[in-house]
Amino acid sequence: MNEENNNQADMDKKNQKHKKAMQKQKEKVDAKIESADEERGVLLVLTGNGKGKSSSGFGMVLRALGYDHKVGVVQFIKGVQLSGEEIFLKEKASLLPNFDDEDFYQMGTGFTWNTQDRTADIEAAEKTWAVAEKMLQDDRYNLVLLDELTYMIAYKYLDEERVLKALRDRPREMSVVVTGRGGGSALQELADTVSEIKHAYKAGVKARKGVDF
Amino acid sequence: MNEENNNQADMDKKNQKHKKAMQKQKEKVDAKIESADEERGVLLVLTGNGKGKSSSGFGMVLRALGYDHKVGVVQFIKGVQLSGEEIFLKEKASLLPNFDDEDFYQMGTGFTWNTQDRTADIEAAEKTWAVAEKMLQDDRYNLVLLDELTYMIAYKYLDEERVLKALRDRPREMSVVVTGRGGGSALQELADTVSEIKHAYKAGVKARKGVDF
């Protein structure tokens, strides 16, 4: 009987402690939300050597499509292999109101590591950038994903200042997500949020459909 | 004229150098793909203090839905606010073949930081885990996303060994994505890939619909 009472007291104490910790956590979160009250679009850069940069961008696309937001997606490096996001945006997203063919564009030359032709790559990058630039001026878009854009800056396929200017001059309400390794300090400086994804690769498992591509 | 020749020579040299670098890069990537040839599902843990862990998980969901893969989603912490992924999976995903009501489950108590009631939280966690556990035994699923599962382990709402066992014993072809901070070293040990998302928060911009939730 005594032991039972002790157990009950222990449990009460634990619950009390937990309640206090959670209260503190909630106050912290609330304060953070309170202090961040500027209503405008954000520029997110998802970078680092880890996996999940593009996935994270496409997760935001899914989220925005949930709200029937107008979403634009431009992919600057297209693998030779078909990707799940490609099929989704081409075939499934047409089921959604508000997502049209013009909202999705891919650089058409295949993986840049496969082409090994700098002049052709630059041409393709310029053409693709023209599509992105147009989206960045179009205030119907709530969210624009510029997938793997950083490589175009890193390889000097695109003029950095031109890219930064378009991002800077975008409509105030538009959020933009840029993915890819590197991209330079000026882009990170301009960003509201930089997420660096570090990757701890472990087992020798083959890249998998629906997970990796 | 001489200058023009020089420019051309410069350009050729640059292109040659670029071609060589890209060739090397391609060989590296090819070798990596070659060496990773085991065909089985993977366990991915998306962790770290950065933003984009859940987004990355939902990006993989989008990708998998592109392939008409069978996807299961269990969210262990549900905000009081409606989220874009919630609306998407409830309203939009029903447009997709292969995604049914039973494929999406949310812990029903609201944000755990809001409840401050440990006993009720544990009960809700157990109920939610039962749904996840069932999915992890069902070989129809290609991908299962266990969003914010790590907190259930960290808060000791769920027995760690029971969680690890279910993950370990899942069908060989099933991939699982676990998101959330922490989660313990045993989970990371079991994972094929751990991505740590580090966040550099900068400006005081309000959390945005379709980007943050």
Short mmCIF file of C-alpha atoms in Angstrom, two decimals:
data_model
loop_
_atom_site.label_atom_id
_atom_site.label_comp_id
_atom_site.label_asym_id
_atom_site.label_seq_id
_atom_site.Cartn_x
_atom_site.Cartn_y
_atom_site.Cartn_z
CA MET A 1 0.00 0.00 0.00
CA ASN A 2 2.85 2.29 0.95
CA GLU A 3 4.66 1.37 -2.22
CA GLU A 4 1.61 2.16 -4.29
CA ASN A 5 1.36 5.56 -2.66
CA ASN A 6 5.01 6.17 -3.41
CA ASN A 7 4.52 5.18 -7.04
CA GLN A 8 1.60 7.54 -7.31
CA ALA A 9 3.66 10.34 -5.76
CA ASP A 10 6.49 9.60 -8.18
CA MET A 11 4.13 9.71 -11.14
CA ASP A 12 2.56 12.97 -9.95
CA LYS A 13 5.99 14.50 -9.54
CA LYS A 14 7.03 13.36 -13.00
CA ASN A 15 3.85 14.72 -14.54
CA GLN A 16 4.28 18.01 -12.72
CA LYS A 17 7.87 18.32 -13.91
CA HIS A 18 6.80 17.49 -17.43
CA LYS A 19 4.01 20.04 -17.34
CA LYS A 20 6.43 22.73 -16.23
CA ALA A 21 8.96 21.86 -18.94
CA MET A 22 6.27 21.87 -21.63
CA GLN A 23 4.90 25.19 -20.37
CA LYS A 24 8.36 26.69 -20.67
CA GLN A 25 8.78 25.24 -24.16
CA LYS A 26 5.39 26.62 -25.22
CA GLU A 27 6.27 30.09 -23.91
CA LYS A 28 9.50 30.01 -25.92
CA VAL A 29 7.70 28.98 -29.11
CA ASP A 30 4.96 31.56 -28.58
CA ALA A 31 7.51 34.32 -27.99
CA LYS A 32 9.36 33.39 -31.15
CA ILE A 33 6.16 33.45 -33.19
CA GLU A 34 5.17 36.76 -31.59
CA SER A 35 8.50 38.41 -32.36
CA ALA A 36 8.51 37.26 -35.99
CA ASP A 37 5.54 39.21 -37.19
CA GLU A 38 6.53 40.67 -40.52
CA GLU A 39 4.12 39.45 -43.18
CA ARG A 40 6.07 38.92 -46.36
CA GLY A 41 7.46 36.18 -48.52
CA VAL A 42 10.73 34.58 -47.54
CA LEU A 43 13.81 33.43 -49.39
CA LEU A 44 14.94 30.00 -48.23
CA VAL A 45 18.23 28.45 -49.27
CA LEU A 46 18.52 24.67 -48.76
CA THR A 47 22.16 23.76 -49.07
CA GLY A 48 24.83 21.39 -47.72
CA ASN A 49 26.30 18.07 -48.84
CA GLY A 50 23.37 16.05 -47.47
CA LYS A 51 20.45 14.37 -49.16
CA GLY A 52 17.03 15.95 -48.90
CA LYS A 53 17.59 19.47 -50.27
CA SER A 54 15.32 19.04 -53.28
CA SER A 55 12.98 16.79 -51.28
CA SER A 56 12.55 19.57 -48.79
CA GLY A 57 11.72 21.99 -51.58
CA PHE A 58 9.15 19.59 -53.01
CA GLY A 59 7.66 19.13 -49.54
CA MET A 60 6.99 22.85 -49.49
CA VAL A 61 5.42 22.55 -52.94
CA LEU A 62 3.08 19.84 -51.61
CA ARG A 63 2.23 22.03 -48.62
CA ALA A 64 1.51 25.07 -50.82
CA LEU A 65 -0.59 22.99 -53.22
CA GLY A 66 -2.60 21.97 -50.17
CA TYR A 67 -3.57 25.63 -49.77
CA ASP A 68 -4.27 25.98 -53.51
CA HIS A 69 -1.42 28.44 -53.65
CA LYS A 70 0.01 29.25 -57.04
CA VAL A 71 3.33 27.40 -57.27
CA GLY A 72 6.09 27.59 -59.86
CA VAL A 73 8.88 25.02 -60.17
CA VAL A 74 12.03 25.37 -62.27
CA GLN A 75 14.61 22.57 -62.23
CA PHE A 76 18.07 23.61 -63.35
CA ILE A 77 19.58 20.14 -63.46
CA LYS A 78 17.52 17.35 -64.88
CA GLY A 79 18.69 13.79 -64.52
CA VAL A 80 18.52 11.49 -67.51
CA GLN A 81 16.37 9.23 -65.39
CA LEU A 82 12.73 10.16 -64.91
CA SER A 83 12.09 11.39 -61.37
CA GLY A 84 9.10 10.95 -59.10
CA GLU A 85 8.62 14.70 -58.68
CA GLU A 86 8.68 15.08 -62.45
CA ILE A 87 5.94 12.50 -62.92
CA PHE A 88 3.99 13.97 -60.05
CA LEU A 89 4.11 17.55 -61.35
CA LYS A 90 3.42 16.50 -64.94
CA GLU A 91 0.71 13.93 -64.40
CA LYS A 92 -0.75 14.24 -60.93
CA ALA A 93 -0.57 17.97 -60.30
CA SER A 94 -2.83 18.56 -63.29
CA LEU A 95 -5.55 17.11 -61.05
CA LEU A 96 -5.13 20.19 -58.88
CA PRO A 97 -6.75 23.46 -59.77
CA ASN A 98 -4.16 26.20 -59.97
CA PHE A 99 -1.26 24.09 -61.28
CA ASP A 100 -0.70 24.39 -65.03
CA ASP A 101 1.86 23.22 -67.55
CA GLU A 102 3.48 26.64 -67.53
CA ASP A 103 4.19 26.30 -63.80
CA PHE A 104 6.82 23.60 -64.28
CA TYR A 105 9.98 23.92 -66.36
CA GLN A 106 13.08 21.75 -66.60
CA MET A 107 16.40 22.56 -68.17
CA GLY A 108 16.38 20.29 -71.19
CA THR A 109 19.93 19.09 -71.63
CA GLY A 110 20.12 16.23 -69.20
CA PHE A 111 22.46 16.05 -66.29
CA THR A 112 25.18 18.63 -66.65
CA TRP A 113 27.78 16.07 -65.50
CA ASN A 114 26.85 14.03 -68.54
CA THR A 115 27.02 16.76 -71.17
CA GLN A 116 30.56 17.98 -70.55
CA ASP A 117 29.89 20.82 -72.94
CA ARG A 118 30.16 24.18 -71.27
CA THR A 119 28.84 26.31 -74.12
CA ALA A 120 25.68 24.22 -74.52
CA ASP A 121 25.20 24.18 -70.75
CA ILE A 122 25.40 27.96 -70.53
CA GLU A 123 22.86 28.30 -73.33
CA ALA A 124 20.48 25.92 -71.57
CA ALA A 125 21.00 27.68 -68.25
CA GLU A 126 20.19 31.08 -69.80
CA LYS A 127 17.03 29.74 -71.40
CA THR A 128 15.94 28.16 -68.13
CA TRP A 129 16.76 31.27 -66.16
CA ALA A 130 14.54 33.32 -68.49
CA VAL A 131 11.58 31.17 -67.36
CA ALA A 132 12.53 31.59 -63.69
CA GLU A 133 13.01 35.33 -64.08
CA LYS A 134 9.54 35.67 -65.53
CA MET A 135 8.02 33.77 -62.61
CA LEU A 136 9.93 35.98 -60.17
CA GLN A 137 8.20 39.01 -61.68
CA ASP A 138 4.73 37.46 -61.64
CA ASP A 139 2.84 38.29 -58.47
CA ARG A 140 0.32 35.49 -58.98
CA TYR A 141 2.95 33.07 -57.62
CA ASN A 142 2.96 32.43 -53.87
CA LEU A 143 5.90 30.05 -54.02
CA VAL A 144 8.65 29.51 -56.58
CA LEU A 145 11.06 26.58 -56.25
CA LEU A 146 14.37 27.04 -58.08
CA ASP A 147 15.77 23.53 -57.78
CA GLU A 148 19.58 23.20 -58.10
CA LEU A 149 19.96 26.86 -59.05
CA THR A 150 23.12 27.22 -56.96
CA TYR A 151 25.19 25.14 -59.39
CA MET A 152 24.42 27.61 -62.18
CA ILE A 153 26.00 30.33 -60.05
CA ALA A 154 28.88 28.15 -58.86
CA TYR A 155 29.80 27.08 -62.42
CA LYS A 156 29.35 30.68 -63.62
CA TYR A 157 26.69 29.56 -66.08
CA LEU A 158 24.58 32.47 -64.88
CA ASP A 159 25.61 35.94 -63.78
CA GLU A 160 25.36 36.05 -60.00
CA GLU A 161 24.30 39.70 -59.84
CA ARG A 162 21.45 39.12 -62.29
CA VAL A 163 20.17 36.23 -60.19
CA LEU A 164 20.40 38.20 -56.95
CA LYS A 165 18.66 41.19 -58.50
CA ALA A 166 15.69 39.10 -59.65
CA LEU A 167 15.38 37.53 -56.20
CA ARG A 168 15.67 40.91 -54.49
CA ASP A 169 13.12 42.59 -56.79
CA ARG A 170 10.47 39.86 -56.54
CA PRO A 171 6.95 40.69 -55.32
CA ARG A 172 6.88 41.22 -51.57
CA GLU A 173 4.43 38.38 -50.91
CA MET A 174 6.30 35.75 -52.92
CA SER A 175 8.34 33.06 -51.18
CA VAL A 176 11.25 31.46 -53.01
CA VAL A 177 13.11 28.26 -52.25
CA VAL A 178 16.57 27.76 -53.77
CA THR A 179 18.25 24.37 -53.48
CA GLY A 180 21.74 23.06 -54.19
CA ARG A 181 25.25 22.97 -52.75
CA GLY A 182 27.23 26.16 -52.57
CA GLY A 183 25.74 29.15 -54.36
CA GLY A 184 27.97 31.71 -52.74
CA SER A 185 27.84 33.94 -49.71
CA ALA A 186 25.88 36.74 -51.42
CA LEU A 187 22.90 34.43 -51.95
CA GLN A 188 23.09 33.20 -48.36
CA GLU A 189 23.33 36.80 -47.19
CA LEU A 190 20.16 37.69 -49.09
CA ALA A 191 18.28 34.66 -47.74
CA ASP A 192 15.96 34.88 -44.74
CA THR A 193 16.77 31.32 -43.83
CA VAL A 194 19.63 29.04 -44.76
CA SER A 195 19.21 25.35 -43.95
CA GLU A 196 22.36 23.30 -44.28
CA ILE A 197 21.68 19.62 -44.75
CA LYS A 198 24.54 17.45 -43.61
CA HIS A 199 24.54 13.91 -44.74
CA ALA A 200 25.80 10.89 -42.91
CA TYR A 201 25.82 8.28 -45.62
CA LYS A 202 26.15 4.80 -44.25
CA ALA A 203 25.20 1.57 -45.94
CA GLY A 204 25.77 0.71 -49.60
CA VAL A 205 22.16 0.73 -50.62
CA LYS A 206 21.17 1.46 -54.18
CA ALA A 207 19.35 4.73 -54.88
CA ARG A 208 15.66 3.98 -54.71
CA LYS A 209 12.70 5.04 -56.85
CA GLY A 210 10.39 7.26 -54.84
CA VAL A 211 13.00 7.99 -52.21
CA ASP A 212 16.11 9.23 -53.98
CA PHE A 213 14.62 10.23 -57.35
CA MET B 1 42.54 40.08 -84.40
CA ASN B 2 45.25 38.73 -82.17
CA GLU B 3 43.12 39.54 -79.16
CA GLU B 4 40.20 37.69 -80.68
CA ASN B 5 42.39 34.64 -81.20
CA ASN B 6 43.53 34.87 -77.64
CA ASN B 7 39.96 35.08 -76.43
CA GLN B 8 39.06 32.03 -78.47
CA ALA B 9 42.06 30.16 -77.09
CA ASP B 10 41.07 31.18 -73.56
CA MET B 11 37.55 29.99 -74.12
CA ASP B 12 38.72 26.66 -75.57
CA LYS B 13 41.02 26.15 -72.62
CA LYS B 14 38.23 26.94 -70.19
CA ASN B 15 35.85 24.56 -71.95
CA GLN B 16 38.50 21.85 -72.03
CA LYS B 17 39.17 22.26 -68.32
CA HIS B 18 35.46 22.21 -67.58
CA LYS B 19 34.96 19.07 -69.65
CA LYS B 20 37.71 17.31 -67.73
CA ALA B 21 36.31 18.33 -64.36
CA MET B 22 32.82 17.20 -65.31
CA GLN B 23 34.15 13.89 -66.62
CA LYS B 24 35.86 13.30 -63.30
CA GLN B 25 32.69 14.23 -61.41
CA LYS B 26 30.64 11.87 -63.57
CA GLU B 27 33.07 9.00 -62.96
CA LYS B 28 32.79 9.59 -59.22
CA VAL B 29 29.00 9.59 -59.29
CA ASP B 30 28.88 6.51 -61.51
CA ALA B 31 31.25 4.63 -59.22
CA LYS B 32 29.16 5.52 -56.21
CA ILE B 33 25.97 4.30 -57.89
CA GLU B 34 27.74 1.14 -59.05
CA SER B 35 29.02 0.31 -55.58
CA ALA B 36 25.63 0.83 -53.93
CA ASP B 37 23.74 -1.98 -55.53
CA GLU B 38 21.72 -3.60 -52.80
CA GLU B 39 18.02 -3.48 -53.68
CA ARG B 40 16.06 -2.93 -50.50
CA GLY B 41 14.14 -0.28 -48.67
CA VAL B 42 16.02 2.26 -46.62
CA LEU B 43 15.54 3.88 -43.24
CA LEU B 44 16.15 7.62 -43.38
CA VAL B 45 16.35 9.79 -40.30
CA LEU B 46 15.93 13.53 -40.89
CA THR B 47 17.08 15.31 -37.79
CA GLY B 48 18.83 18.45 -36.54
CA ASN B 49 17.69 21.84 -35.26
CA GLY B 50 16.98 23.19 -38.74
CA LYS B 51 13.76 23.76 -40.62
CA GLY B 52 12.86 21.41 -43.44
CA LYS B 53 12.86 18.01 -41.73
CA SER B 54 9.15 17.37 -42.23
CA SER B 55 9.20 19.19 -45.57
CA SER B 56 11.87 16.81 -46.76
CA GLY B 57 9.73 13.86 -45.69
CA PHE B 58 6.73 15.24 -47.53
CA GLY B 59 8.87 15.83 -50.61
CA MET B 60 9.59 12.11 -50.62
CA VAL B 61 5.87 11.47 -50.28
CA LEU B 62 5.23 13.63 -53.36
CA ARG B 63 7.95 11.78 -55.23
CA ALA B 64 6.56 8.37 -54.28
CA LEU B 65 3.01 9.42 -55.20
CA GLY B 66 4.43 10.32 -58.60
CA TYR B 67 5.29 6.64 -59.04
CA ASP B 68 1.87 5.55 -57.72
CA HIS B 69 3.69 3.93 -54.83
CA LYS B 70 1.68 3.04 -51.76
CA VAL B 71 2.50 5.64 -49.13
CA GLY B 72 1.60 5.78 -45.45
CA VAL B 73 1.92 8.93 -43.32
CA VAL B 74 1.67 9.10 -39.54
CA GLN B 75 2.13 12.45 -37.78
CA PHE B 76 3.02 12.20 -34.12
CA ILE B 77 2.70 15.88 -33.31
CA LYS B 78 -0.19 17.77 -34.79
CA GLY B 79 -0.29 21.51 -34.55
CA VAL B 80 -3.52 23.19 -33.55
CA GLN B 81 -3.27 25.12 -36.77
CA LEU B 82 -4.27 23.34 -39.97
CA SER B 83 -1.22 22.55 -42.09
CA GLY B 84 -0.75 22.54 -45.84
CA GLU B 85 0.38 18.92 -45.90
CA GLU B 86 -2.69 17.96 -43.89
CA ILE B 87 -5.04 19.64 -46.37
CA PHE B 88 -3.08 18.16 -49.26
CA LEU B 89 -3.20 14.60 -47.94
CA LYS B 90 -6.83 14.86 -46.89
CA GLU B 91 -8.29 16.67 -49.86
CA LYS B 92 -5.92 16.51 -52.79
CA ALA B 93 -4.33 13.11 -52.40
CA SER B 94 -7.74 11.50 -52.69
CA LEU B 95 -7.48 12.50 -56.36
CA LEU B 96 -4.63 10.03 -56.63
CA PRO B 97 -5.24 6.36 -57.05
CA ASN B 98 -3.51 4.38 -54.31
CA PHE B 99 -3.87 6.96 -51.54
CA ASP B 100 -6.73 6.26 -49.15
CA ASP B 101 -8.01 7.66 -45.87
CA GLU B 102 -6.35 4.83 -43.97
CA ASP B 103 -2.96 5.92 -45.29
CA PHE B 104 -2.89 9.10 -43.23
CA TYR B 105 -3.13 9.31 -39.45
CA GLN B 106 -2.51 12.15 -37.02
CA MET B 107 -2.11 12.03 -33.28
CA GLY B 108 -5.30 13.70 -32.15
CA THR B 109 -4.38 15.70 -29.05
CA GLY B 110 -3.06 18.85 -30.60
CA PHE B 111 0.45 20.12 -30.11
CA THR B 112 2.08 18.29 -27.24
CA TRP B 113 3.55 21.59 -25.99
CA ASN B 114 -0.01 22.80 -25.58
CA THR B 115 -1.42 19.86 -23.69
CA GLN B 116 1.04 19.76 -20.79
CA ASP B 117 -0.53 16.51 -19.69
CA ARG B 118 1.90 13.64 -19.76
CA THR B 119 -0.57 10.83 -19.15
CA ALA B 120 -2.89 11.93 -21.96
CA ASP B 121 0.09 12.41 -24.27
CA ILE B 122 1.36 8.89 -23.62
CA GLU B 123 -2.07 7.48 -24.32
CA ALA B 124 -2.29 9.39 -27.60
CA ALA B 125 1.25 8.35 -28.54
CA GLU B 126 0.45 4.67 -27.93
CA LYS B 127 -2.70 4.87 -30.03
CA THR B 128 -0.82 6.58 -32.84
CA TRP B 129 2.05 4.14 -32.64
CA ALA B 130 -0.39 1.24 -33.06
CA VAL B 131 -1.34 2.67 -36.46
CA ALA B 132 2.31 3.09 -37.44
CA GLU B 133 3.19 -0.40 -36.25
CA LYS B 134 0.45 -1.87 -38.42
CA MET B 135 1.76 -0.01 -41.47
CA LEU B 136 5.27 -1.24 -40.75
CA GLN B 137 4.00 -4.81 -40.98
CA ASP B 138 2.05 -4.25 -44.20
CA ASP B 139 4.13 -5.05 -47.27
CA ARG B 140 1.82 -3.10 -49.57
CA TYR B 141 3.52 0.09 -48.39
CA ASN B 142 6.55 1.26 -50.37
CA LEU B 143 7.12 4.28 -48.15
CA VAL B 144 6.06 5.13 -44.62
CA LEU B 145 6.66 8.60 -43.18
CA LEU B 146 6.73 8.77 -39.38
CA ASP B 147 6.69 12.52 -38.88
CA GLU B 148 8.05 13.78 -35.52
CA LEU B 149 8.39 10.25 -34.17
CA THR B 150 11.70 11.07 -32.48
CA TYR B 151 10.02 13.21 -29.82
CA MET B 152 7.96 10.24 -28.69
CA ILE B 153 11.19 8.39 -27.99
CA ALA B 154 12.93 11.41 -26.47
CA TYR B 155 10.04 12.13 -24.08
CA LYS B 156 9.78 8.41 -23.30
CA TYR B 157 6.17 8.40 -24.50
CA LEU B 158 7.01 5.24 -26.44
CA ASP B 159 9.30 2.39 -25.57
CA GLU B 160 12.44 2.79 -27.67
CA GLU B 161 13.07 -0.94 -28.09
CA ARG B 162 9.53 -1.52 -29.35
CA VAL B 163 9.97 1.22 -31.98
CA LEU B 164 13.35 -0.11 -33.09
CA LYS B 165 12.03 -3.65 -33.33
CA ALA B 166 9.16 -2.61 -35.62
CA LEU B 167 11.54 -0.68 -37.84
CA ARG B 168 14.02 -3.56 -37.93
CA ASP B 169 11.35 -6.17 -38.70
CA ARG B 170 9.63 -4.23 -41.49
CA PRO B 171 9.29 -5.78 -44.96
CA ARG B 172 12.58 -5.72 -46.83
CA GLU B 173 11.29 -3.55 -49.67
CA MET B 174 9.75 -0.86 -47.48
CA SER B 175 11.44 2.50 -47.03
CA VAL B 176 10.78 4.50 -43.90
CA VAL B 177 11.44 8.16 -43.18
CA VAL B 178 11.58 9.31 -39.56
CA THR B 179 11.70 13.03 -38.80
CA GLY B 180 12.34 15.08 -35.67
CA ARG B 181 15.13 16.30 -33.43
CA GLY B 182 17.02 13.81 -31.33
CA GLY B 183 15.62 10.32 -31.24
CA GLY B 184 18.68 8.71 -29.75
CA SER B 185 21.79 7.02 -31.05
CA ALA B 186 20.18 3.58 -31.43
CA LEU B 187 17.76 4.91 -34.05
CA GLN B 188 20.58 6.68 -35.88
CA GLU B 189 22.63 3.49 -35.72
CA LEU B 190 19.80 1.52 -37.31
CA ALA B 191 19.29 4.11 -40.08
CA ASP B 192 20.87 3.75 -43.50
CA THR B 193 21.07 7.50 -43.83
CA VAL B 194 20.97 10.29 -41.28
CA SER B 195 20.50 13.81 -42.60
CA GLU B 196 21.11 16.53 -40.08
CA ILE B 197 19.44 19.79 -40.98
CA LYS B 198 21.15 22.77 -39.46
CA HIS B 199 19.25 25.97 -39.46
CA ALA B 200 20.59 29.44 -39.76
CA TYR B 201 17.58 31.51 -38.78
CA LYS B 202 17.98 35.13 -39.74
CA ALA B 203 15.25 37.70 -40.20
CA GLY B 204 12.18 38.09 -37.99
CA VAL B 205 9.67 37.01 -40.56
CA LYS B 206 6.38 35.48 -39.49
CA ALA B 207 5.85 31.79 -40.19
CA ARG B 208 4.10 31.53 -43.52
CA LYS B 209 1.24 29.43 -44.80
CA GLY B 210 2.48 27.04 -47.45
CA VAL B 211 6.10 27.45 -46.44
CA ASP B 212 6.34 26.81 -42.71
CA PHE B 213 3.08 24.96 -42.11
#
